[in-house]
Every structure is written in structure tokens, then in C-alpha cells.
Coordinates of C-alpha atoms and ligand atoms in Angstrom, one line a residue:
M10 CA 146.3 1.0 156.7
Q11 CA 147.2 0.9 153.1
H12 CA 150.7 -0.2 154.0
K13 CA 149.3 -3.1 155.9
A14 CA 147.0 -4.1 153.0
I15 CA 149.9 -4.1 150.6
L16 CA 151.9 -6.2 153.1
F17 CA 148.9 -8.6 153.4
L18 CA 148.6 -8.9 149.6
F19 CA 152.4 -9.5 149.4
L20 CA 152.2 -12.2 152.0
F21 CA 149.2 -13.7 150.4
F22 CA 151.0 -14.0 147.1
A23 CA 154.1 -15.3 148.7
F24 CA 152.1 -18.0 150.4
K25 CA 150.2 -18.8 147.3
T26 CA 153.4 -19.2 145.3
T27 CA 154.8 -21.7 147.8
L28 CA 151.6 -23.7 147.6
T29 CA 151.5 -24.0 143.9
A30 CA 155.3 -24.3 143.3
Q31 CA 157.7 -27.0 144.3
P32 CA 156.8 -28.7 147.6
D33 CA 158.8 -27.3 150.5
R34 CA 160.6 -30.1 152.4
W35 CA 163.8 -29.1 154.2
Q36 CA 167.0 -31.1 153.4
Q37 CA 170.1 -31.3 155.4
R38 CA 173.2 -30.5 153.5
V39 CA 176.8 -31.8 153.4
E40 CA 180.1 -30.7 152.0
Y41 CA 182.8 -33.4 152.3
R42 CA 186.5 -32.8 151.7
M43 CA 188.4 -36.0 152.0
D44 CA 192.1 -36.8 151.7
I45 CA 192.7 -40.5 151.4
D46 CA 196.2 -42.1 151.4
M47 CA 196.1 -45.7 150.3
D48 CA 198.7 -48.3 151.4
V49 CA 197.9 -51.0 148.9
S50 CA 200.4 -53.4 150.5
K51 CA 198.2 -53.7 153.5
H52 CA 194.9 -52.8 151.8
Q53 CA 194.5 -50.0 154.3
F54 CA 194.2 -46.2 154.0
K55 CA 194.5 -43.2 156.2
G56 CA 191.7 -40.7 155.8
K57 CA 191.0 -37.1 156.8
Q58 CA 187.5 -35.9 156.5
Q59 CA 186.3 -32.4 156.8
L60 CA 182.6 -32.2 156.7
K61 CA 180.6 -29.0 156.7
Y62 CA 177.1 -30.1 157.9
T63 CA 174.2 -27.7 157.6
N64 CA 171.2 -28.4 159.8
N65 CA 168.2 -27.1 157.8
S66 CA 165.7 -28.9 160.1
P67 CA 163.6 -27.1 162.7
D68 CA 165.3 -29.2 165.4
E69 CA 168.4 -28.6 167.5
L70 CA 170.6 -31.7 167.1
D71 CA 172.7 -32.8 170.1
R72 CA 173.8 -36.1 168.5
V73 CA 174.8 -37.2 165.1
F74 CA 175.4 -40.6 163.6
F75 CA 177.8 -41.8 160.9
H76 CA 177.7 -45.1 158.9
L77 CA 180.8 -47.2 159.2
Y78 CA 179.9 -49.7 156.6
F79 CA 183.2 -51.6 156.4
N80 CA 182.7 -52.8 160.0
A81 CA 180.0 -55.1 158.7
F82 CA 182.7 -57.4 157.3
Q83 CA 183.8 -59.0 160.6
P84 CA 182.6 -62.3 162.0
G85 CA 179.6 -61.9 164.3
S86 CA 178.5 -58.6 162.7
N87 CA 174.8 -57.8 162.1
M88 CA 175.3 -58.6 158.4
D89 CA 177.0 -61.9 159.2
V90 CA 174.5 -63.1 161.7
R91 CA 171.6 -61.9 159.6
S92 CA 172.9 -63.9 156.6
L93 CA 173.5 -67.0 158.7
N94 CA 169.9 -66.9 159.9
L95 CA 168.0 -66.2 156.6
P96 CA 166.3 -69.1 155.0
D97 CA 167.5 -68.0 151.6
P98 CA 170.8 -66.1 152.1
D99 CA 172.5 -64.2 149.3
P100 CA 175.1 -66.7 148.0
R101 CA 177.6 -63.9 147.8
V102 CA 177.4 -63.4 151.6
K103 CA 176.1 -66.7 153.0
D104 CA 178.6 -67.7 155.7
R105 CA 181.6 -66.0 154.1
I106 CA 181.9 -63.2 156.7
S107 CA 182.1 -65.7 159.5
K108 CA 185.1 -67.2 157.9
L109 CA 187.1 -64.0 157.4
K110 CA 190.6 -63.8 158.9
P111 CA 191.7 -60.5 160.6
D112 CA 193.7 -59.3 157.6
E113 CA 190.7 -59.9 155.4
Y114 CA 188.2 -58.0 157.7
G115 CA 186.9 -54.6 156.9
W116 CA 187.2 -51.9 159.5
H117 CA 187.2 -48.2 160.2
K118 CA 189.1 -46.9 163.3
I119 CA 188.2 -43.4 164.2
S120 CA 191.2 -41.7 165.8
S121 CA 189.7 -38.2 166.3
L122 CA 186.6 -36.4 165.8
K123 CA 186.0 -32.7 166.4
M124 CA 183.1 -30.3 165.8
D125 CA 184.2 -26.7 165.2
G126 CA 187.5 -27.5 166.8
K127 CA 186.1 -29.1 169.9
P128 CA 186.5 -32.8 170.6
C129 CA 183.3 -35.0 170.4
K130 CA 182.5 -38.0 172.5
F131 CA 181.8 -40.9 170.3
E132 CA 181.1 -44.6 170.5
V133 CA 181.5 -47.1 167.7
N134 CA 178.5 -49.4 167.6
E135 CA 179.6 -51.7 164.8
T136 CA 178.4 -50.1 161.6
I137 CA 177.1 -46.9 163.3
L138 CA 179.2 -44.3 164.9
E139 CA 177.3 -42.5 167.6
V140 CA 178.5 -39.0 168.3
E141 CA 177.6 -36.8 171.3
L142 CA 178.2 -33.2 170.3
P143 CA 180.0 -30.7 172.5
K144 CA 177.2 -28.2 171.6
G145 CA 173.8 -28.6 169.9
I146 CA 173.6 -27.7 166.2
Q147 CA 170.9 -25.0 166.0
P148 CA 168.3 -25.0 163.2
N149 CA 169.5 -23.3 160.0
S150 CA 173.2 -23.3 161.0
S151 CA 176.3 -25.1 159.9
V152 CA 179.1 -26.8 161.8
E153 CA 182.4 -28.3 160.7
F154 CA 183.4 -31.8 161.6
E155 CA 186.9 -32.9 161.4
M156 CA 187.6 -36.6 161.5
E157 CA 190.8 -38.7 161.2
F158 CA 190.5 -42.4 160.6
T159 CA 192.2 -45.5 159.3
S160 CA 190.4 -48.2 157.4
Q161 CA 191.0 -51.6 156.1
V162 CA 189.4 -52.7 152.8
P163 CA 187.7 -56.1 153.3
V164 CA 188.1 -59.0 151.0
Q165 CA 185.1 -58.5 148.7
I166 CA 182.0 -60.1 150.1
R167 CA 179.2 -57.8 149.1
R168 CA 179.4 -54.8 146.8
S169 CA 182.6 -53.2 148.1
G170 CA 186.0 -54.7 148.9
R171 CA 189.2 -55.8 147.4
N172 CA 190.1 -58.4 144.7
S173 CA 186.7 -59.0 143.2
K174 CA 185.9 -62.3 141.5
D175 CA 186.6 -60.6 138.2
G176 CA 190.0 -59.5 139.4
I177 CA 189.3 -55.8 140.0
D178 CA 191.6 -54.7 142.8
Y179 CA 189.5 -52.1 144.6
S180 CA 185.7 -51.7 144.5
M181 CA 185.3 -48.7 146.9
A182 CA 181.6 -48.3 147.7
Q183 CA 180.3 -47.6 151.2
W184 CA 183.9 -47.0 152.0
Y185 CA 184.1 -43.8 154.2
P186 CA 182.5 -42.6 157.4
K187 CA 179.2 -41.2 156.0
I188 CA 176.9 -39.1 158.1
C189 CA 173.4 -40.6 158.4
E190 CA 170.4 -38.8 157.0
Y191 CA 168.2 -36.8 159.4
D192 CA 164.9 -35.8 157.8
Y193 CA 161.3 -35.0 158.8
Q194 CA 161.0 -38.6 160.1
G195 CA 164.1 -38.2 162.3
W196 CA 167.4 -40.1 162.2
H197 CA 168.0 -43.0 159.9
A198 CA 170.9 -44.8 161.6
N199 CA 170.3 -48.3 160.3
P200 CA 173.0 -50.9 160.9
Y201 CA 174.3 -52.2 157.6
V202 CA 172.9 -55.7 156.8
A203 CA 173.7 -55.7 153.1
R204 CA 170.5 -53.9 152.0
E205 CA 169.6 -50.4 151.2
F206 CA 171.0 -46.8 151.4
Y207 CA 169.9 -43.3 152.2
G208 CA 172.0 -40.2 152.3
V209 CA 172.3 -36.5 152.5
W210 CA 172.8 -34.4 149.3
G211 CA 175.8 -32.3 149.0
D212 CA 179.2 -31.8 147.5
F213 CA 182.2 -34.2 147.6
D214 CA 185.7 -33.1 147.1
V215 CA 187.9 -36.3 147.3
K216 CA 191.6 -36.7 146.9
I217 CA 192.9 -40.2 146.6
T218 CA 196.6 -40.9 146.7
I219 CA 197.5 -44.3 145.5
D220 CA 200.4 -46.2 143.7
R221 CA 200.8 -44.8 140.3
K222 CA 200.1 -48.1 138.5
Y223 CA 196.4 -47.7 139.3
I224 CA 193.7 -46.3 137.1
L225 CA 190.7 -44.9 138.9
G226 CA 187.1 -44.4 138.0
A227 CA 184.6 -42.6 140.3
S228 CA 181.5 -40.7 141.0
G229 CA 182.2 -37.1 139.9
I230 CA 184.6 -35.3 137.6
L231 CA 188.3 -35.7 137.7
Q232 CA 189.8 -32.3 138.5
N233 CA 193.4 -33.0 137.4
G234 CA 192.6 -35.1 134.4
G235 CA 194.8 -32.9 132.2
N236 CA 197.9 -34.2 133.9
I237 CA 197.3 -37.8 133.2
G238 CA 195.4 -38.0 130.0
Y239 CA 192.2 -39.1 131.7
G240 CA 189.2 -37.5 130.2
Y241 CA 188.1 -36.6 126.9
E242 CA 190.2 -38.4 124.4
P243 CA 187.9 -40.3 122.1
E244 CA 189.1 -43.7 123.2
G245 CA 192.1 -45.4 124.8
T246 CA 193.7 -46.3 128.0
A247 CA 194.3 -43.5 130.5
V248 CA 198.0 -42.4 130.6
R249 CA 199.5 -43.1 134.0
P250 CA 201.5 -40.4 135.6
E251 CA 205.2 -40.4 134.6
K252 CA 206.9 -39.8 137.9
G253 CA 206.8 -40.7 141.6
D254 CA 205.5 -43.7 143.5
K255 CA 202.1 -42.4 144.1
F256 CA 199.7 -40.1 142.3
T257 CA 196.8 -38.1 143.8
W258 CA 193.5 -38.3 141.9
H259 CA 191.3 -35.3 142.7
W260 CA 187.6 -35.7 142.2
R261 CA 184.6 -33.5 142.7
A262 CA 180.9 -34.5 142.6
E263 CA 178.3 -31.8 143.3
N264 CA 174.8 -32.3 144.6
V265 CA 175.0 -36.0 145.1
H266 CA 174.4 -38.2 148.2
D267 CA 177.3 -40.6 147.9
F268 CA 180.6 -41.1 146.3
A269 CA 182.1 -44.4 145.1
W270 CA 185.3 -45.2 143.2
T271 CA 187.2 -48.2 141.8
A272 CA 190.8 -48.8 141.1
D273 CA 192.7 -51.3 138.9
P274 CA 196.0 -51.3 137.1
D275 CA 194.5 -53.1 134.0
Y276 CA 191.5 -50.9 133.2
K277 CA 190.8 -50.0 129.6
H278 CA 189.2 -46.6 129.5
V279 CA 186.7 -45.8 126.8
V280 CA 185.2 -42.3 126.7
L281 CA 182.0 -41.3 124.9
R282 CA 181.1 -37.6 124.7
R283 CA 177.4 -37.3 124.0
K284 CA 175.8 -34.7 121.8
D285 CA 174.4 -32.9 124.9
G286 CA 177.9 -32.7 126.5
L287 CA 177.5 -35.5 129.0
V288 CA 180.6 -37.7 129.1
F289 CA 180.4 -41.4 129.6
H290 CA 183.4 -43.3 131.0
F291 CA 183.7 -47.0 130.6
L292 CA 186.5 -48.6 132.7
Y293 CA 186.9 -52.4 132.3
Q294 CA 189.4 -55.1 131.9
D295 CA 189.5 -56.0 128.3
K296 CA 188.8 -59.7 128.3
V297 CA 187.6 -62.0 125.5
E298 CA 184.6 -63.3 127.5
T299 CA 183.2 -59.9 128.3
R300 CA 184.5 -57.6 125.5
K301 CA 181.4 -57.8 123.3
T302 CA 179.1 -56.3 126.0
W303 CA 181.5 -53.6 127.0
E304 CA 182.2 -52.6 123.4
A305 CA 178.5 -52.5 122.5
A306 CA 177.5 -50.6 125.6
P307 CA 178.5 -47.0 124.7
A308 CA 176.2 -46.8 121.7
Q309 CA 173.4 -48.5 123.6
M310 CA 173.7 -46.4 126.6
D311 CA 173.9 -43.2 124.5
K312 CA 170.4 -44.1 123.0
A313 CA 169.1 -45.2 126.4
F314 CA 170.0 -41.9 128.0
D315 CA 168.2 -40.1 125.2
F316 CA 165.1 -42.1 125.9
I317 CA 165.3 -41.8 129.7
N318 CA 165.9 -38.0 129.6
K319 CA 162.8 -37.7 127.4
N320 CA 160.5 -40.0 129.3
F321 CA 161.6 -40.0 132.9
G322 CA 163.4 -36.6 133.4
Q323 CA 166.6 -34.9 132.5
Y324 CA 169.9 -36.2 133.9
P325 CA 171.6 -33.1 135.3
Y326 CA 175.3 -34.0 135.7
K327 CA 178.2 -33.8 133.3
S328 CA 179.6 -37.2 133.7
Y329 CA 178.5 -40.9 134.2
A330 CA 180.9 -43.8 134.7
F331 CA 180.4 -47.5 134.1
L332 CA 183.0 -49.1 136.2
E333 CA 183.9 -52.8 136.3
G334 CA 183.9 -53.7 139.9
G335 CA 181.7 -55.1 142.7
D336 CA 179.8 -58.3 142.5
G337 CA 176.8 -57.8 140.1
G338 CA 175.5 -54.3 139.5
M339 CA 175.2 -51.6 142.0
E340 CA 174.3 -48.0 141.6
Y341 CA 176.0 -44.9 142.9
P342 CA 175.6 -41.2 142.0
M343 CA 177.2 -40.5 138.6
A344 CA 178.5 -44.1 138.4
T345 CA 177.7 -47.7 138.6
L346 CA 179.8 -50.8 139.6
L347 CA 179.2 -53.7 137.3
A348 CA 180.6 -57.2 137.3
G349 CA 182.6 -57.9 134.2
K350 CA 180.0 -60.3 132.9
A351 CA 177.1 -58.0 133.5
G352 CA 174.6 -58.1 130.7
I353 CA 173.3 -55.0 129.0
G354 CA 170.1 -55.3 131.0
T355 CA 172.2 -54.7 134.1
F356 CA 173.9 -51.7 132.5
I357 CA 170.5 -50.2 131.8
H358 CA 169.0 -51.0 135.2
E359 CA 172.0 -49.5 137.1
A360 CA 172.0 -46.4 134.9
I361 CA 168.3 -45.7 135.5
H362 CA 169.1 -45.8 139.2
A363 CA 170.8 -42.4 138.5
W364 CA 167.2 -41.1 138.4
Y365 CA 165.3 -43.0 141.1
Y366 CA 168.2 -43.7 143.6
G367 CA 170.4 -40.8 142.6
L368 CA 168.1 -37.9 141.9
L369 CA 164.8 -38.7 143.7
G370 CA 166.6 -40.5 146.5
S371 CA 163.7 -41.9 148.4
N372 CA 164.6 -43.6 151.7
E373 CA 165.3 -47.0 150.2
S374 CA 165.3 -48.7 153.6
L375 CA 161.7 -47.8 154.1
Y376 CA 160.6 -47.6 150.4
G377 CA 163.0 -49.8 148.5
W378 CA 160.3 -50.4 145.9
M379 CA 160.2 -46.7 145.0
D380 CA 163.8 -47.1 143.7
E381 CA 164.1 -50.7 142.6
G382 CA 160.6 -51.1 141.3
F383 CA 160.5 -47.9 139.4
T384 CA 163.9 -48.6 138.0
E385 CA 162.6 -52.0 136.8
Y386 CA 159.6 -50.4 135.2
A387 CA 161.8 -47.9 133.3
T388 CA 164.3 -50.6 132.4
A389 CA 161.5 -52.6 130.7
E390 CA 160.6 -49.5 128.7
V391 CA 164.2 -48.7 127.7
E392 CA 164.9 -52.3 126.7
N393 CA 161.8 -52.4 124.5
Y394 CA 162.9 -49.1 123.0
L395 CA 166.4 -50.4 122.2
K396 CA 164.8 -53.5 120.6
K397 CA 162.8 -51.2 118.4
E398 CA 165.9 -49.3 117.5
R399 CA 167.7 -52.6 116.7
L400 CA 170.3 -51.9 119.3
L401 CA 169.2 -54.9 121.4
G402 CA 168.4 -58.4 120.2
G403 CA 164.8 -59.8 120.4
E404 CA 161.5 -58.6 119.2
P405 CA 159.9 -55.5 120.8
E406 CA 156.7 -56.2 122.7
S407 CA 153.5 -54.3 122.7
N408 CA 153.6 -54.4 126.5
S409 CA 157.0 -55.2 128.2
H410 CA 155.5 -55.2 131.7
L411 CA 153.4 -58.4 131.5
E412 CA 156.1 -60.7 132.7
A413 CA 156.4 -58.7 135.9
N414 CA 152.6 -59.3 136.5
E415 CA 153.1 -63.1 136.0
T416 CA 156.0 -63.2 138.4
M417 CA 154.1 -61.3 141.0
I418 CA 151.1 -63.6 140.8
R419 CA 153.2 -66.7 141.0
F420 CA 155.1 -65.3 144.0
N421 CA 151.9 -64.4 145.8
K422 CA 150.6 -67.9 145.3
S423 CA 153.8 -69.3 146.9
G424 CA 152.7 -67.7 150.2
R425 CA 156.0 -65.9 150.7
E426 CA 154.8 -62.4 149.8
E427 CA 155.1 -59.7 152.5
A428 CA 153.7 -56.2 152.4
L429 CA 155.9 -53.6 150.6
S430 CA 155.7 -51.3 153.6
I431 CA 158.1 -53.6 155.6
H432 CA 161.5 -52.0 156.2
A433 CA 164.0 -53.5 153.7
D434 CA 166.2 -54.9 156.4
H435 CA 163.3 -56.7 158.2
F436 CA 161.7 -59.0 155.6
T437 CA 161.7 -62.5 156.8
N438 CA 163.4 -63.8 153.7
N439 CA 165.4 -62.4 150.8
S440 CA 162.9 -63.3 148.1
A441 CA 160.1 -61.5 149.8
Y442 CA 162.3 -58.4 149.9
S443 CA 163.5 -58.7 146.3
V444 CA 160.3 -59.7 144.6
G445 CA 158.5 -57.0 146.6
A446 CA 161.0 -54.2 145.9
Y447 CA 161.8 -55.1 142.3
V448 CA 158.7 -56.8 141.0
K449 CA 155.8 -55.5 143.0
G450 CA 157.2 -52.0 142.8
H451 CA 157.4 -52.5 139.0
V452 CA 153.8 -53.8 138.9
L453 CA 152.6 -50.9 141.1
L454 CA 153.5 -48.5 138.2
H455 CA 152.0 -50.9 135.7
Q456 CA 148.7 -50.8 137.7
L457 CA 148.7 -47.0 137.8
Q458 CA 149.3 -46.9 134.1
Y459 CA 146.2 -49.1 133.8
I460 CA 144.1 -47.0 136.2
M461 CA 145.1 -43.6 134.9
G462 CA 145.6 -44.5 131.2
K463 CA 149.0 -44.5 129.6
P464 CA 149.2 -41.0 128.2
V465 CA 148.2 -39.5 131.6
F466 CA 150.5 -41.8 133.5
D467 CA 153.5 -41.1 131.3
K468 CA 153.2 -37.4 131.8
A469 CA 152.7 -37.9 135.5
M470 CA 156.0 -39.8 135.8
L471 CA 157.8 -36.8 134.3
T472 CA 156.0 -34.5 136.7
Y473 CA 156.9 -36.7 139.6
F474 CA 160.6 -36.4 138.7
D475 CA 160.5 -32.7 138.2
T476 CA 158.5 -32.1 141.4
W477 CA 160.5 -34.3 143.7
K478 CA 164.1 -34.5 142.5
F479 CA 166.6 -33.8 145.3
K480 CA 163.8 -34.1 147.9
H481 CA 163.6 -37.7 149.0
P482 CA 159.9 -38.3 148.1
N483 CA 157.8 -40.8 150.1
P484 CA 155.0 -43.0 148.9
N485 CA 152.4 -40.4 149.7
D486 CA 154.3 -37.7 147.8
F487 CA 154.4 -40.0 144.8
I488 CA 150.7 -40.9 145.0
R489 CA 149.7 -37.2 145.3
V490 CA 151.4 -36.4 142.0
M491 CA 149.5 -39.3 140.4
E492 CA 146.3 -38.0 141.9
K493 CA 146.8 -34.4 140.7
E494 CA 147.8 -35.5 137.2
S495 CA 144.9 -37.9 136.8
G496 CA 142.2 -36.1 138.8
L497 CA 141.5 -39.3 140.6
E498 CA 141.6 -40.2 144.3
L499 CA 144.1 -43.0 144.7
D500 CA 144.8 -43.3 148.4
W501 CA 142.9 -46.6 148.5
F502 CA 145.3 -48.0 145.8
K503 CA 148.3 -47.1 147.9
E504 CA 146.8 -48.5 151.0
Y505 CA 146.0 -51.9 149.5
F506 CA 149.0 -52.2 147.3
V507 CA 151.7 -51.0 149.6
Y508 CA 150.5 -52.0 153.1
T509 CA 148.8 -55.3 152.3
T510 CA 149.3 -58.4 150.2
R511 CA 145.7 -58.6 149.2
T512 CA 145.0 -59.7 145.7
I513 CA 142.9 -58.7 142.7
D514 CA 140.4 -61.1 141.0
Y515 CA 137.4 -60.1 139.0
G516 CA 135.2 -62.3 136.9
I517 CA 132.3 -62.2 134.5
K518 CA 129.4 -64.0 136.2
T519 CA 126.8 -63.9 133.4
V520 CA 126.1 -62.4 130.1
E521 CA 122.5 -62.9 129.1
K522 CA 119.5 -61.5 127.3
A523 CA 117.9 -58.8 129.3
N524 CA 115.0 -58.2 126.9
R525 CA 114.4 -58.1 123.1
K526 CA 116.8 -55.1 122.7
E527 CA 119.3 -55.3 125.5
T528 CA 121.9 -57.6 127.1
R529 CA 122.7 -57.8 130.8
V530 CA 126.3 -58.3 132.1
V531 CA 126.9 -59.3 135.7
L532 CA 130.5 -59.0 137.1
E533 CA 131.8 -60.2 140.4
R534 CA 134.7 -59.2 142.6
K535 CA 136.3 -62.3 144.0
G536 CA 139.6 -60.8 145.3
L537 CA 139.8 -58.5 148.3
M538 CA 141.5 -55.6 146.5
P539 CA 139.1 -53.4 144.5
M540 CA 140.2 -52.0 141.2
P541 CA 138.5 -50.1 138.3
L542 CA 137.8 -52.2 135.2
D543 CA 138.0 -51.8 131.5
I544 CA 135.5 -54.1 129.8
T545 CA 135.9 -54.7 126.1
V546 CA 132.7 -55.8 124.3
T547 CA 133.2 -57.2 120.8
Y548 CA 130.1 -57.1 118.6
K549 CA 129.1 -59.6 115.9
D550 CA 130.3 -57.2 113.2
G551 CA 133.8 -57.1 114.7
K552 CA 133.4 -53.6 116.2
K553 CA 134.7 -53.1 119.7
Q554 CA 133.6 -50.8 122.5
V555 CA 135.4 -50.2 125.8
F556 CA 133.4 -49.6 128.9
N557 CA 135.3 -48.2 131.9
L558 CA 134.0 -49.1 135.3
P559 CA 135.4 -46.7 137.9
L560 CA 135.3 -47.3 141.6
D561 CA 133.2 -44.9 143.7
I562 CA 136.3 -44.2 145.9
M563 CA 138.2 -42.8 142.9
R564 CA 135.8 -39.9 142.5
G565 CA 136.4 -39.8 138.8
A566 CA 137.2 -42.0 135.8
K567 CA 140.1 -42.7 133.5
K568 CA 140.1 -40.5 130.4
G569 CA 139.7 -42.6 127.2
T570 CA 142.8 -41.2 125.5
E571 CA 144.6 -44.6 125.4
F572 CA 141.7 -46.2 123.5
T573 CA 142.2 -44.7 120.1
G574 CA 139.9 -46.2 117.6
D575 CA 137.4 -48.0 119.9
K576 CA 134.3 -46.3 121.3
Y577 CA 134.9 -45.5 125.0
T578 CA 132.1 -45.3 127.5
V579 CA 132.3 -44.6 131.3
L580 CA 129.7 -46.6 133.3
P581 CA 128.3 -45.6 136.7
D582 CA 130.7 -46.3 139.7
W583 CA 131.1 -49.7 141.2
R584 CA 130.7 -49.2 144.9
W585 CA 133.6 -50.9 146.5
T586 CA 131.5 -52.6 149.2
H587 CA 129.4 -54.4 146.6
P588 CA 130.6 -57.9 145.5
T589 CA 128.7 -57.8 142.2
Y590 CA 128.0 -55.2 139.5
E591 CA 125.4 -55.3 136.8
F592 CA 125.1 -53.2 133.6
T593 CA 123.1 -53.4 130.5
L594 CA 124.4 -53.2 126.9
D595 CA 122.2 -51.4 124.5
E596 CA 122.5 -54.2 122.1
K597 CA 120.7 -57.5 121.3
Y598 CA 122.1 -60.5 122.9
R599 CA 122.6 -62.1 119.5
N600 CA 124.9 -59.3 118.4
I601 CA 127.3 -59.8 121.3
S602 CA 130.2 -62.1 120.6
R603 CA 132.7 -61.4 123.4
V604 CA 132.9 -59.6 126.7
E605 CA 136.4 -59.3 128.4
I606 CA 137.7 -57.7 131.5
D607 CA 140.9 -55.9 130.9
A608 CA 141.7 -57.0 127.3
S609 CA 145.1 -55.2 127.8
Q610 CA 146.0 -57.8 130.4
R611 CA 147.6 -55.1 132.6
L612 CA 145.3 -55.7 135.6
L613 CA 147.1 -57.8 138.2
D614 CA 144.3 -60.3 138.2
T615 CA 145.2 -63.6 139.9
D616 CA 142.8 -65.6 137.9
R617 CA 142.3 -64.7 134.3
A618 CA 140.3 -67.8 133.5
N619 CA 137.0 -66.0 134.5
N620 CA 137.9 -62.7 132.7
A621 CA 136.4 -63.4 129.3
W622 CA 133.0 -64.5 128.1
G623 CA 132.5 -65.6 124.5
K624 CA 129.7 -67.2 122.7
K625 CA 130.2 -70.9 122.2
L626 CA 130.2 -71.8 118.5
D627 CA 127.3 -74.2 119.0
E628 CA 125.3 -71.8 121.1
K629 CA 121.8 -71.6 119.6
E630 CA 121.1 -68.1 118.2
D631 CA 117.9 -66.6 119.6
E632 CA 115.8 -66.1 116.4
E633 CA 112.8 -64.5 117.9
D634 CA 113.9 -60.9 117.6
Ligands
ZN724 ZN1 168.7 -52.0 141.4

């Protein structure tokens, strides 16, 4: 009996611990070992991939899928046809794939694939390799895949490819057969149409053999840097190997969900070792037009990382590489590919992806806004901080997120907005996807900052990172952190903001004398989306008072911690069903000079013209009382 009681207590505490500690969401696990032999004369390479795959799901898997991204760069591919049919195609893609010649195509040819030594049946379905397994992979067990393949690097159309506009020889992103993610929502074997990514966390051990004239940059840490002078010298061009036609670069990246690399014979390599031991690598072609940005970047990024570590979570890896390559700015774990002419804003944006794309790793196809939008929010904060530190031109702003609000309101009025919940590949036009993911995702955080109050929100963003890093959070996981940190119910906010395009518009209907001592304020909700309001009342003597008007469905109110200096009062709830709300100010009408909804201008209110009431100068003062 006693024994059982102890066991029960033990189980109880074990259970309780899992409830209060980190959320338990199983993750698949990968360990890649790849040997790549480049033939730069043909832009082709031979690859051997050994992949240890651990199935931590509760399901037996009888099939697996791999991405074969390079196959998108052939006429008639999903990416090609999609681009030809979009009303506003990306100019980098447009009809360029349809015009490729066979020696400019990208392709992967799989010559063999085995699981635990037994051959697998497989079928290449353009950018997805469908694999039937000789035997199911049991829950909580690992198997070893062995694949041999040959690939051709396409002429650069989008992100990866050879001979970028800037003259970078190889931008090697989405370049190897990569197993698709299987999670609690099943397989995510999306054909590649130039949009978003999602991957399994694990370790990459990659050996790239290439003509010795090339200098490489990559995700991960170079294992044989000592041989070739790559690494920790304060500054300078990496020393190329002395002998042989080819050299093998050996990289390792641990606990990442992708691996990218670039190669060019003319890279300049600048190294910055930060105080905390993190090493930055900058690899770029030293050109007059772009030199200024690349030379200023190390000091700026050093400060930026300090700020991001403190405000958005700690970067855990020992290396980060800024690699000239690609066609704009594109994030990869421990590295980014940047066009030579990329501005510092792009450097910052791509670096912050290390947090939202790299470490939180939400399924970007389903929730692109949780990556791009959150990254944009943090970028605005970092840029403002660098302005304050005089490391970036321009005056710092009191709120660097207001422009995002304006863009969003304008775009909504254009009639092209689509709900954030649409799969990234399936928006009907490029602008609906990009404004949604980048701008509305940004504004979503800005709205939460307004609802929760900045001090509470700031802390919640750190908690979100610490709770969900390496776990692929979804919108609900995010909102739950916001709820727990603020003590407010926020499901309604997620429902309206993510699943609909409904808009917010509140107005002041009337401000009038209620009686000899009091003033009556009537507000109206004109938009379909409900929101809590901050109402700032300015009195004749110049004093201000902030009234917070919570929604009944929040089951609580914002703490007044962000309103230092002004008196803060919480009014009774506004029931969301009610189009108007009335409250009484304990002050004579003659002493009220201004009433304003959201003086901070954070609320995404589509019509601000009706947000403020002020006494007209010629308004006759009521002298009776
Ligand atoms: Zn981005």
C-alpha cells in the first residue's frame, strides 16, 4: 500500500513537472552525412548522402518524402507555371524558367536509395521524391538511408543557382535531397513554387570537394579551417590550399534544419569574433559600389546581435555567416545569402531570421507570418536601436511600427488582402502573400503590444522564444504564451486577425455635458473586429488621464505599466456584441479639452478621423456651473 502511494506521488509530480515545464511536442530528428564532388566545368555534382532518421512520432511510417528543389528549374514545372499565371509574378522568376535550355536547368537524379541496406522503391514527382519503404519505421526508432545522386546547378533564377547577377559563382541553397518534415499535422511534402520552407532539426556533416580556386562560406563551422587559414584571423582573404586540383571543405552544423553554402574564387573574407565568442564571417566580392555597406556591417551586426539576444532570445550557435550570393536576402541556419547591393536593413532582417526561421522554425508554408512578420517587427526595433546608437543614419522614432500600420490599412483598402491563414503557396497574388506575411504579421505583434501593454508584451516575446525554440510553434502555441503572460484571453484576437480580413474602426460619437458635475462620452464600433481601447482624456489644466476599456471576451484588462506619469483607470468591459459604449467622466464638461481613442496610434484603426474629439476654440463655455 505504502509503496503504491509513493509510486502515485512520484507519478503525480512527474506529471505535474511536464505540465509546468516546456511543452512536450515530439520532433523527428535527422543526421546527414554528405559527400559532394563538384564538377565546375559542367556545374554538376555527385552526391552521397547518409541520413540517420529518427521517428519520434507515435506513428509507424511506411513512406517518406524528400524535397528535390532543383527540379523546379525546368520549363513546365510547378514554379514555372505558377509564375506564368500569377497576376504579379516575382520579376526574378517571371517567365525565365520557361526559357531555360537543358544545360541551364536544375535537376537531381537519384541513382540509388536504400534504407538499412535494403533498396527502396521511389518515384520522382518533380520537386518531391516519393519513397515506399521496404519496412515501416516504428515509433521511437531510427533507420539509415543511403542515397546516391547527381545534380545540376541551375542558372540562378530564384535564391539558389549558379552565376548570380552580382557574379557569385555558386549560391547553394535548397541544393540537396532533403527529407520532408513529418509532425503532429502529418507530412509536409509541398511542391516547391518559390515560397516557404520547413525542415527537420538535426546535425549536418558536409564534405564539399571543389576546385581549389574557390573560397566557400556555409552554415556551420569549418572543421578543417586550420589547413587553409579560414577562420579566426582578424581580417583578410582566406588562404587557398597550396596543392592539388581540388580541396575538400568539411563543415559541421548541429541542431539546425537546413544547410546552405556559397562558393566564389574572388571572395574577400572578414572575420569578427564577438566578445561572447560568436564568430561572424563576411564573405563578399570587394567592389567599389558595395564596399561601404559590407565594411560597416561587422560593427552594426555586432551591436544588433547584442540587442536581439537581450530582447528576443539568446543565439545559441558559435558561428554566423553573411555570404554574398543569391538574389536579394535569404535566410538559412547560421548563415544568410545576400545580394552584393543589399542594404543594412536586409542584413538585419536576414540575421533576425536566425531566431524566427532558424530557432523557432514554425511551418512557414502554413504560418509564413510567424517568421516574416515577427522578423519584420524585430527588424524595426533593431534599426531604431542602431539609430539611437548612431550606427545607422536617420533619427530614432518613438514608435518604429507605425509605418507598418499605414501600409496594412492602405493594402486592405486596395481590396487585395487575403486572410493570413492561407497556405503561403496558395495566395491568389504575390502581394497578398507578401503584405500578409511581412506586414500583417508585423502589425499583429504591434497590436498585441497595444493590447497587453509594452512591458508585458516585451517579456512575453522572450518567454515565447524560450518556451518554443526548436519546437516548430503554431499560432495557437504563440497566442497561449501571450495569454499566460498577460492574463488575458486572446483567442478572439487570433481568430479575427489570422483567419479573417475584417478591419478595426472605432469612433467617438459624442462628448457632452451629463449634468452639472459630469461629462458623458459615447463611443461607437464601426469596424467588424472588436478591440480594447485606450482613451486619453486631456483636462483644461493640461493633465491627462488614460481610461482603458477592455472587451468582455478578454476576461481581464491591460496593466497600466506602460502609462508612466498619467493616471490610469480601467472602465467596465465593452461587451463585444454592443455597437456603442457610454461612460461618464467625473469632471465638468467645461474642464474637458480633448478625448482621444488610442493616442499612441498603435491601434490598426482604418479611419482615424473619428478618433479624437476636441473642443472647438469658439465653442461657448457653459458658465452656469
Ligand atoms: Zn524574410
